[in-house]
Tab-separated table of N, CA and C in Angstrom:
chain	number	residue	atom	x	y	z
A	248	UNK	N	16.466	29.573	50.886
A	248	UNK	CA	15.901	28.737	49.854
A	248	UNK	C	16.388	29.238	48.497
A	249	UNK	N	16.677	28.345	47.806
A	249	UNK	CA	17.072	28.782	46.694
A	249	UNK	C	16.137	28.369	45.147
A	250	UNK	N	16.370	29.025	44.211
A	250	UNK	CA	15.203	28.799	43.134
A	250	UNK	C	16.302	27.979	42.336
A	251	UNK	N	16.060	27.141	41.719
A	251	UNK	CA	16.745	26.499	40.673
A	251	UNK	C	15.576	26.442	39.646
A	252	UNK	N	16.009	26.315	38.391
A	252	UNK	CA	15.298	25.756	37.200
A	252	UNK	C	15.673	24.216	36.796
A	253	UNK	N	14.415	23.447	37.116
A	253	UNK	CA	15.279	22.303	36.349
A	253	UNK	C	15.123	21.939	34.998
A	254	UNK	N	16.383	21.265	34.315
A	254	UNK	CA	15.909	21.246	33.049
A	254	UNK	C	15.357	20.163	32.831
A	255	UNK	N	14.638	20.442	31.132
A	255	UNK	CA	13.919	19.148	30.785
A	255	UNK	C	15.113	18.653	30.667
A	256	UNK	N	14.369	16.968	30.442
A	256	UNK	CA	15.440	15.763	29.281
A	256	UNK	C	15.524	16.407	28.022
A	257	UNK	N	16.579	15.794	27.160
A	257	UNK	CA	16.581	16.100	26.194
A	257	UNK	C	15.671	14.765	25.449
A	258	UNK	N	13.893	15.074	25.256
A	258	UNK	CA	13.886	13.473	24.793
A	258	UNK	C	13.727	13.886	23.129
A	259	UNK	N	13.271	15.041	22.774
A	259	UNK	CA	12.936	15.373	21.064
A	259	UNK	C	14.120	15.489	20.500
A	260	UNK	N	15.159	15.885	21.414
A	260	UNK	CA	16.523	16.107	20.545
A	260	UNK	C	17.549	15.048	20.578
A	261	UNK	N	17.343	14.008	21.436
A	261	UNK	CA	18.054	12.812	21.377
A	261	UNK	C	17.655	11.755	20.380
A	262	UNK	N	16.025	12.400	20.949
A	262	UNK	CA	15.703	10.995	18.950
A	262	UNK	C	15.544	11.130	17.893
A	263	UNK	N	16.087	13.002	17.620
A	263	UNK	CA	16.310	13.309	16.572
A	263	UNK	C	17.517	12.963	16.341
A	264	UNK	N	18.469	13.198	17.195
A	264	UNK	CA	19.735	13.348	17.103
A	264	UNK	C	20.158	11.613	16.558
A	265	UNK	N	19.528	10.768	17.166
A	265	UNK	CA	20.072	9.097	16.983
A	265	UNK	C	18.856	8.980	15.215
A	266	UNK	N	18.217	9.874	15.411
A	266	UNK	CA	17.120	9.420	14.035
A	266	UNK	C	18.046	10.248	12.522
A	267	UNK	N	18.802	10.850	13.161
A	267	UNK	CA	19.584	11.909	12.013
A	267	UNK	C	20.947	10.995	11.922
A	268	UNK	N	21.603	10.474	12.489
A	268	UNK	CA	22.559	9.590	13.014
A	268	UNK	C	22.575	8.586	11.913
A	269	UNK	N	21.477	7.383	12.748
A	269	UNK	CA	20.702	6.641	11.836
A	269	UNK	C	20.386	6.794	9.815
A	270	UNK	N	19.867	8.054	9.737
A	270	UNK	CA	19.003	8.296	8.213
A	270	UNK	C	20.721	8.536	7.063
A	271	UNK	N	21.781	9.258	8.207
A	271	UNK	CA	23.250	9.730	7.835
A	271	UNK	C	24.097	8.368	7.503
A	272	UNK	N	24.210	7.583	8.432
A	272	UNK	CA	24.774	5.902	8.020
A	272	UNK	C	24.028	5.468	6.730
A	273	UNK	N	22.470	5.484	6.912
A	273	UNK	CA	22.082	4.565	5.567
A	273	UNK	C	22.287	5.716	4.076
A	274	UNK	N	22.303	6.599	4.581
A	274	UNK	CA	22.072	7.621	3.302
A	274	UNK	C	23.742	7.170	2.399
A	275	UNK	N	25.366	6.812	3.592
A	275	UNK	CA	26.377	6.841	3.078
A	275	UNK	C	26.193	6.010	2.554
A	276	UNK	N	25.714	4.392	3.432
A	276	UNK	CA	25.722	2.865	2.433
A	276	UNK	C	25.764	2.895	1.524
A	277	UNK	N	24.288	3.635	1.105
A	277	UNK	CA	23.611	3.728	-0.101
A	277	UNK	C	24.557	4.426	-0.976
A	278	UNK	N	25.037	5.737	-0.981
A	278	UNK	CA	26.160	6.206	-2.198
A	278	UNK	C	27.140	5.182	-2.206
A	279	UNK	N	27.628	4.785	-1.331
A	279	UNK	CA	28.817	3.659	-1.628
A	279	UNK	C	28.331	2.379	-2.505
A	280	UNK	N	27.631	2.266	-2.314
A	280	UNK	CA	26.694	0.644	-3.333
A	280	UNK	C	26.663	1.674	-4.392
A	281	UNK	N	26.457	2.694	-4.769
A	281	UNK	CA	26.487	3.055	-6.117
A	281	UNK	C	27.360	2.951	-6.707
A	282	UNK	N	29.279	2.869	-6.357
A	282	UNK	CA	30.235	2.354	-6.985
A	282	UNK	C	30.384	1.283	-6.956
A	283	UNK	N	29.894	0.415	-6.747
A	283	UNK	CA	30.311	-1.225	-6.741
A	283	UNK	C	30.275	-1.791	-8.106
A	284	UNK	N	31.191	-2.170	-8.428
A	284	UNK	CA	31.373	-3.156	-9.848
A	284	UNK	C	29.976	-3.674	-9.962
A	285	UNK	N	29.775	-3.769	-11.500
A	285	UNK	CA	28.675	-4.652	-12.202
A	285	UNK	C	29.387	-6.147	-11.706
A	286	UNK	N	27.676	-6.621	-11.687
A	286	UNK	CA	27.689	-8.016	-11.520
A	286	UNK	C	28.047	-9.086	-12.344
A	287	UNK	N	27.641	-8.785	-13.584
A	287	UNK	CA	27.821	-9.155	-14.556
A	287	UNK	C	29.084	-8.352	-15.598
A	288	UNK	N	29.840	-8.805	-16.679
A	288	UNK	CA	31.029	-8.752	-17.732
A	288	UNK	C	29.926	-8.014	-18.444
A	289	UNK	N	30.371	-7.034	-19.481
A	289	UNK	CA	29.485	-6.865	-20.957
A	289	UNK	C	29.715	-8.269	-21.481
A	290	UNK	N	30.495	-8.971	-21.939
A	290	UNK	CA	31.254	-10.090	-22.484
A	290	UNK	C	29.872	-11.365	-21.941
A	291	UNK	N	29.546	-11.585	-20.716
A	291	UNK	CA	28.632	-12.481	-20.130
A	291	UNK	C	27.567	-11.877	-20.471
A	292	UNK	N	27.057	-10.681	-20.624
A	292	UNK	CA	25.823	-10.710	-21.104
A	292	UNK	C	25.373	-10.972	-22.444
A	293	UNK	N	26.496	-10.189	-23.092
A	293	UNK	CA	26.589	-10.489	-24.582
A	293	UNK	C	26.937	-12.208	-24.888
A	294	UNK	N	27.223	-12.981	-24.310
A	294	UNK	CA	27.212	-14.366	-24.772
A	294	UNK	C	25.719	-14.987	-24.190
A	295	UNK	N	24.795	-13.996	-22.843
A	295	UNK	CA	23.792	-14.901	-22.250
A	295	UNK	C	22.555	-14.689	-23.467
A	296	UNK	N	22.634	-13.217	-24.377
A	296	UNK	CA	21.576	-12.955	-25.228
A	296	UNK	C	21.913	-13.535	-26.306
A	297	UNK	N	23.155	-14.205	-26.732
A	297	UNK	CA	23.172	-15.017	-27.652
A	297	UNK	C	22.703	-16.433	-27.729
A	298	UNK	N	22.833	-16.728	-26.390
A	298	UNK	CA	22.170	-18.073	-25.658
A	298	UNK	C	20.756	-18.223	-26.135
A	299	UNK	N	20.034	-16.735	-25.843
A	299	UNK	CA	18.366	-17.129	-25.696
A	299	UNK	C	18.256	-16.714	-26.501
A	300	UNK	N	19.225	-16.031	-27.929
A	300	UNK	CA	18.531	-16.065	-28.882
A	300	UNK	C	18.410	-17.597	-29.776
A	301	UNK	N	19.347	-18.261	-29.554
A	301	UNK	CA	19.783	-19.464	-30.068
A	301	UNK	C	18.118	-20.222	-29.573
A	302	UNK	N	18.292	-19.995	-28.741
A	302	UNK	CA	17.045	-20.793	-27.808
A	302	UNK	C	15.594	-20.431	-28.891
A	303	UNK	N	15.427	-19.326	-28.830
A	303	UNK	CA	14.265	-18.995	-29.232
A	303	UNK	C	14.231	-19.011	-30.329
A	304	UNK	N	15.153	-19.160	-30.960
A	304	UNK	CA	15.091	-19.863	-32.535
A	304	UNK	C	14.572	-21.373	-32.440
A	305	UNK	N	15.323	-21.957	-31.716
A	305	UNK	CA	14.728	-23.624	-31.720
A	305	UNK	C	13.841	-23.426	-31.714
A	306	UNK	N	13.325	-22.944	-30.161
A	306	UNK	CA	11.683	-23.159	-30.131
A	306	UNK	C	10.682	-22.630	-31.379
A	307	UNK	N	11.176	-21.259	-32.019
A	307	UNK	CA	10.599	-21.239	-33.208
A	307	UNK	C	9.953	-21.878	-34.430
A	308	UNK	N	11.413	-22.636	-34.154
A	308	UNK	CA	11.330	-23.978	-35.277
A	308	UNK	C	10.866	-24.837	-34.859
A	309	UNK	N	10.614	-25.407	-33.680
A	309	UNK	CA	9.807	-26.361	-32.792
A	309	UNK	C	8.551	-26.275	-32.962
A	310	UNK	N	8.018	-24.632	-32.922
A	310	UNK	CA	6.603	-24.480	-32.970
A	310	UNK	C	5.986	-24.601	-31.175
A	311	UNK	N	7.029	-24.552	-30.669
A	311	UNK	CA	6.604	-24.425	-28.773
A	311	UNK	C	6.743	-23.303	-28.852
A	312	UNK	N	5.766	-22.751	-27.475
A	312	UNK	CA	5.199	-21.614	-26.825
A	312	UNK	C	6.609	-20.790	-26.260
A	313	UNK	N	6.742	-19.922	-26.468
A	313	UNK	CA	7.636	-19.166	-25.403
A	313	UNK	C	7.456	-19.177	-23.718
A	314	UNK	N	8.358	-19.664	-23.412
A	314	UNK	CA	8.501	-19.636	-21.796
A	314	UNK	C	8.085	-18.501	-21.271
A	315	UNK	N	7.364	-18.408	-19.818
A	315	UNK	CA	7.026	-17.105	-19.513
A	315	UNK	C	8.378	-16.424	-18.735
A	316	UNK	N	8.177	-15.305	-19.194
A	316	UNK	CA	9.684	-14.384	-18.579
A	316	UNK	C	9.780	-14.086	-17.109
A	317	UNK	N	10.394	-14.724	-16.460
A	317	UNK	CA	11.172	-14.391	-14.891
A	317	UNK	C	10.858	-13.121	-14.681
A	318	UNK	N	10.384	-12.847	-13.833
A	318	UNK	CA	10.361	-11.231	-13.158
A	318	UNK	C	11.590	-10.728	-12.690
A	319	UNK	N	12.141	-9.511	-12.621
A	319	UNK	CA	13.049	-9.313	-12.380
A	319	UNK	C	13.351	-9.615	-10.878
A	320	UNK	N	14.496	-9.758	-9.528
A	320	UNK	CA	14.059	-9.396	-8.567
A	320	UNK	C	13.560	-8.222	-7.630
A	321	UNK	N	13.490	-7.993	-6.946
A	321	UNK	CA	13.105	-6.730	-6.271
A	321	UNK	C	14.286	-5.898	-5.679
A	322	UNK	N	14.398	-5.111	-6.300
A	322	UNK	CA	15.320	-3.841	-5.798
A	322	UNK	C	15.159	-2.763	-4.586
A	323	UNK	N	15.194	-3.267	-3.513
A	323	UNK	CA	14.991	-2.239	-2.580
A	323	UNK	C	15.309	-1.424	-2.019
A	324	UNK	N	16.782	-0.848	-3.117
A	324	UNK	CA	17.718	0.337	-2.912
A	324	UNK	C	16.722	1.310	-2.606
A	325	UNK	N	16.109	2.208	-3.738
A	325	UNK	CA	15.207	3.653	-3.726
A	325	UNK	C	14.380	3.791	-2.490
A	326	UNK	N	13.607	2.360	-2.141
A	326	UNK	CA	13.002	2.595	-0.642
A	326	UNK	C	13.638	2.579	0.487
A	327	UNK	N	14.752	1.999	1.026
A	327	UNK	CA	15.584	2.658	1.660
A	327	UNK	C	16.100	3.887	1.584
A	328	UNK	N	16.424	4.536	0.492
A	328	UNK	CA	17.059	5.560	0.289
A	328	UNK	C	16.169	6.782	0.742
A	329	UNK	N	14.679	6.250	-0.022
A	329	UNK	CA	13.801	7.354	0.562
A	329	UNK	C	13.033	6.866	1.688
A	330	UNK	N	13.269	6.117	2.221
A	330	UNK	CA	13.241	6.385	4.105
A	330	UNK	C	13.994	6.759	4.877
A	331	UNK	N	15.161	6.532	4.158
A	331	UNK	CA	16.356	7.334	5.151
A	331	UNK	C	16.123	9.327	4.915
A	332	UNK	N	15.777	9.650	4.036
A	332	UNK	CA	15.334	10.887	3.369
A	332	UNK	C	14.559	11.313	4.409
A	333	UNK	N	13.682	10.366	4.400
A	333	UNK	CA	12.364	10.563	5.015
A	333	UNK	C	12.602	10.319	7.085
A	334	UNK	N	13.388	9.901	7.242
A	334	UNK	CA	13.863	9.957	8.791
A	334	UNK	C	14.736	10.798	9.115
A	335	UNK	N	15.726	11.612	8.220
A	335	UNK	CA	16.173	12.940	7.981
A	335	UNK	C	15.306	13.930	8.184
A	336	UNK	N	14.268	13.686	7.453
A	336	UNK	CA	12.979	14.823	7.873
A	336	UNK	C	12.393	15.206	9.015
A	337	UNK	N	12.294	13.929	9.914
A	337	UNK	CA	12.002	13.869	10.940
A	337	UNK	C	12.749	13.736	11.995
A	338	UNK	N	14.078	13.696	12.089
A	338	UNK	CA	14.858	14.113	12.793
A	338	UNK	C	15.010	15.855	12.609
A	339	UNK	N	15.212	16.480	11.300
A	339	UNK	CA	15.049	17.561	11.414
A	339	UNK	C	13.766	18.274	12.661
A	340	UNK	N	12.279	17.580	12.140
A	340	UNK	CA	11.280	18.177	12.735
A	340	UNK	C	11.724	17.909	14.190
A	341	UNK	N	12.151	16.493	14.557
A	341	UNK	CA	12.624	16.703	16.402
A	341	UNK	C	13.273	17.370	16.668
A	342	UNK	N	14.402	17.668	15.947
A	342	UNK	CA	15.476	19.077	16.802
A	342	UNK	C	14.470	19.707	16.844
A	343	UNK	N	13.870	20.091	15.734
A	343	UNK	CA	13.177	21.452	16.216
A	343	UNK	C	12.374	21.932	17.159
A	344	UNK	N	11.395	20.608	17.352
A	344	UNK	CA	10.268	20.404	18.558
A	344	UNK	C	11.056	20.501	19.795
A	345	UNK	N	12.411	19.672	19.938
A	345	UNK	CA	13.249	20.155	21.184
A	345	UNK	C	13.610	21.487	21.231
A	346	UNK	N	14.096	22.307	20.497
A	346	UNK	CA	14.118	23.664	20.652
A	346	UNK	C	13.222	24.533	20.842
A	347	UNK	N	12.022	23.929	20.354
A	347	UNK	CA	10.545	24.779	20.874
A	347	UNK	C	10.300	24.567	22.048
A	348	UNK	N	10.596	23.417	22.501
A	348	UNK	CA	10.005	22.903	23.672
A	348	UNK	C	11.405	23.341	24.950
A	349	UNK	N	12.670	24.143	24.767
A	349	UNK	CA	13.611	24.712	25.908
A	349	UNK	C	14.556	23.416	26.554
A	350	UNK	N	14.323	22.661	25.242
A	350	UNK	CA	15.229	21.501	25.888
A	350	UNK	C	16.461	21.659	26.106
A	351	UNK	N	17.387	21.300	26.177
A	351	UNK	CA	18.762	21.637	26.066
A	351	UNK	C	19.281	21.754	24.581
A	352	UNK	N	20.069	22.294	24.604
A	352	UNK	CA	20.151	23.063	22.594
A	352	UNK	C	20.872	22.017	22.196
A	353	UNK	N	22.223	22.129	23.153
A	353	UNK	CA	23.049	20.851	22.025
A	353	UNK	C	22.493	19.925	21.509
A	354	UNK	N	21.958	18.941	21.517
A	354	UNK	CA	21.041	17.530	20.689
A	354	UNK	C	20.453	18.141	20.203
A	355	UNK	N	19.461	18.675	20.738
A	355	UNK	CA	18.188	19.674	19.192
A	355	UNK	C	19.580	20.463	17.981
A	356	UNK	N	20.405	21.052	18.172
A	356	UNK	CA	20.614	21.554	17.224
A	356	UNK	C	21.729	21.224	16.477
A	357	UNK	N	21.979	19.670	17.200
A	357	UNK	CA	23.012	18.400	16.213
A	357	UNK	C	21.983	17.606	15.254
A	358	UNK	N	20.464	17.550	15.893
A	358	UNK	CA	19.803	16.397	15.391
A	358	UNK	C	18.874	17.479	13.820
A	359	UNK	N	19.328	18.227	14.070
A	359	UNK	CA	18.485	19.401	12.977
A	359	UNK	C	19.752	19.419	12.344
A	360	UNK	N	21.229	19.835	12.481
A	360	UNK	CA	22.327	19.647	11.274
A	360	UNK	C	22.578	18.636	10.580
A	361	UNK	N	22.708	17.465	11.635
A	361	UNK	CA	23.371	16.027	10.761
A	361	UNK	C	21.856	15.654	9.873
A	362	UNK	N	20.380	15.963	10.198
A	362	UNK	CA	19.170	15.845	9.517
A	362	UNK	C	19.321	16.099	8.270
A	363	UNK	N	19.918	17.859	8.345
A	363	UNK	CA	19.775	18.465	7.000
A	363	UNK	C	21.000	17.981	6.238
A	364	UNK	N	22.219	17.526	6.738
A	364	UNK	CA	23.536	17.349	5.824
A	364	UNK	C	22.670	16.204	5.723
A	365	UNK	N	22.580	15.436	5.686
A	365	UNK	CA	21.908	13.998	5.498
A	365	UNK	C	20.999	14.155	4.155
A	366	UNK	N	20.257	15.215	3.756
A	366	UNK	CA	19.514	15.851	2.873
A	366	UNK	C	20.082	16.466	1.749
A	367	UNK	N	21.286	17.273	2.021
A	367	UNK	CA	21.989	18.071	1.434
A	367	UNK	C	23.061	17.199	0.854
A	368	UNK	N	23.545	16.212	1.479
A	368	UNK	CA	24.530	15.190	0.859
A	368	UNK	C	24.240	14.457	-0.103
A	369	UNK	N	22.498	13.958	0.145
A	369	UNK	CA	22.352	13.073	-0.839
A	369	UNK	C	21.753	14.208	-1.663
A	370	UNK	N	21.435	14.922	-2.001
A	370	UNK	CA	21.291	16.364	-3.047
A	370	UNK	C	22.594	16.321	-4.022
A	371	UNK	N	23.632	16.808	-3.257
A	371	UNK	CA	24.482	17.264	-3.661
A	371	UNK	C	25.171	16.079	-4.991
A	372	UNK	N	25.521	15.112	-4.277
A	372	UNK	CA	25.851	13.711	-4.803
A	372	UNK	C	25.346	13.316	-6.478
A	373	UNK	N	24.103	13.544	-6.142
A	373	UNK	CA	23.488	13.657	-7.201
A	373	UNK	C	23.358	14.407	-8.233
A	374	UNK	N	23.614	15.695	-8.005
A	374	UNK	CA	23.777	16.849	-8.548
A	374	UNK	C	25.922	16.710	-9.185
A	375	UNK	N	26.481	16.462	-8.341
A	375	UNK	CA	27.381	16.197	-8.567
A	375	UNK	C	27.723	15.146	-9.710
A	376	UNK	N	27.184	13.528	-9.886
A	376	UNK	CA	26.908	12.670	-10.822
A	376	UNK	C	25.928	13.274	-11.798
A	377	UNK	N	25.079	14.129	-11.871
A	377	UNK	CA	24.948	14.895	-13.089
A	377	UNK	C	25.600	15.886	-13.696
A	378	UNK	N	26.473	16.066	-13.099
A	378	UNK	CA	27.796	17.580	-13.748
A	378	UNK	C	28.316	16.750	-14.105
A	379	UNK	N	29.000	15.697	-13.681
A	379	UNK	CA	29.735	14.962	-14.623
A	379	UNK	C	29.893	14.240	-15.890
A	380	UNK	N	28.231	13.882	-15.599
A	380	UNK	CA	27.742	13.137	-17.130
A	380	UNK	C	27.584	13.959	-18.209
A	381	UNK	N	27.183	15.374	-17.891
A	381	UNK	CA	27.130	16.346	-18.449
A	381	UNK	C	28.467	16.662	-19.399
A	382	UNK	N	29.609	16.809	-18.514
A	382	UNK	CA	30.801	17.292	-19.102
A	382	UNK	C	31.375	15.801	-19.908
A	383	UNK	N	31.049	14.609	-19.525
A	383	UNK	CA	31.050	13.460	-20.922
A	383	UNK	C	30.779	13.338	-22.012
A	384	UNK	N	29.293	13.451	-21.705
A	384	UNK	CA	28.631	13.724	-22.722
A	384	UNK	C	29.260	15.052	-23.986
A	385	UNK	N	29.266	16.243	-23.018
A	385	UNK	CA	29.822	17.012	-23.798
A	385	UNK	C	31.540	16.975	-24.663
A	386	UNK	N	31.842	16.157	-23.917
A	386	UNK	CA	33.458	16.245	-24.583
A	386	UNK	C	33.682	14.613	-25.104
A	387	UNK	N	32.443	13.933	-25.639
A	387	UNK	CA	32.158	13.051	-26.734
A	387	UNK	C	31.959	13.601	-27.815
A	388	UNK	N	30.767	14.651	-27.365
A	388	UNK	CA	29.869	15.087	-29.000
A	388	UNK	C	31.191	16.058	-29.297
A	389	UNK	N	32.390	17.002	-28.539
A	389	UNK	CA	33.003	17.263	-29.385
A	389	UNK	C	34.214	16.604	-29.665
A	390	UNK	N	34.172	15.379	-29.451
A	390	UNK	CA	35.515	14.707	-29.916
A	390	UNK	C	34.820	13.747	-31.466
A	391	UNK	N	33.619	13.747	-31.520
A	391	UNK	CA	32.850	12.942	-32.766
A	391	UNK	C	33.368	12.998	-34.106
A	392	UNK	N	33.884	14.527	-34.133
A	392	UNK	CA	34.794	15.018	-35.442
A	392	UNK	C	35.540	14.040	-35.920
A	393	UNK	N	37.002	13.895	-35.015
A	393	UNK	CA	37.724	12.736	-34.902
A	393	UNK	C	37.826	11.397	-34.796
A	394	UNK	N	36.488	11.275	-34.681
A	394	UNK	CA	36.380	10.051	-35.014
A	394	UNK	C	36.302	9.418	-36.125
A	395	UNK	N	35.506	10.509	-37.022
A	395	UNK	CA	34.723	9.872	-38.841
A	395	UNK	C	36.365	10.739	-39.304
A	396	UNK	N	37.710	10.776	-39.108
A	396	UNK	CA	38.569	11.848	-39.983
A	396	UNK	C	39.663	10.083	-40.006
């Protein structure tokens, strides 16, 4: 007779692993929609506020009520962004529960890396688009000289 051990499934580290997967795709979308061209020209906006100022002069002179202002639409970038954050988290916590629990390592300890790069990417990114604005900013205020000479 022989003793074998059998192993568990991997079930904490597979749905970390597809939940880290998952949070890693939307986390890229999302930086990529951050370069996408404006929707609008400066040129089109600057002719649309000349529009409603024109407008709201008439009506001025009309003595009619101002129209009530359009709400903007709803932007549902940031809540995606921080659910994908937030399913990063919890893919992290499943690797881990699979590794507590003697599951098989590989998935627990893919679904705990791609979790945290998923975390660390969109960190970084950000941190990265603030060094940059930084060094703009800074090599405006010292080019300002040259400008008034």
């Amino acid at each position: 007779m022989e003793l074998t051990i059998k192993d568990r499934p991997a079930k904490f580290g597979l749905a970390g692993f597809m939940l880290g997967i998952a949070s890693l795709v939307v986390i890229l979308i999302q930086l990529s929609a951050f370069f996408e061209p404006q929707e609008k020209s400066s040129g089109t906006v600057i002719g649309e506020i000349a529009a409603e100022i024109k407008q709201s002069a008439a009506r001025a002179l009309a003595r009619e009520p101002a129209p009530k202002p359009t709400p903007p639409p709803q932007d549902y970038s940031q809540f995606i962004t921080i659910a994908a954050l937030c399913v990063a988290g919890i893919a992290v916590v499943l690797g881990g529960i699979g590794l507590y629990r003697n599951e098989p390592h590989r998935l627990s300890f893919m679904a705990v890396g791609i979790g945290v790069s998923a975390l660390v990417m969109h960190y970084v990114f950000w941190l990265a688009i603030l060094i940059c604005g930084v060094a703009l900013l800074i090599s405006i205020i010292g080019n300002l000289d040259s400008i008034f000479d």
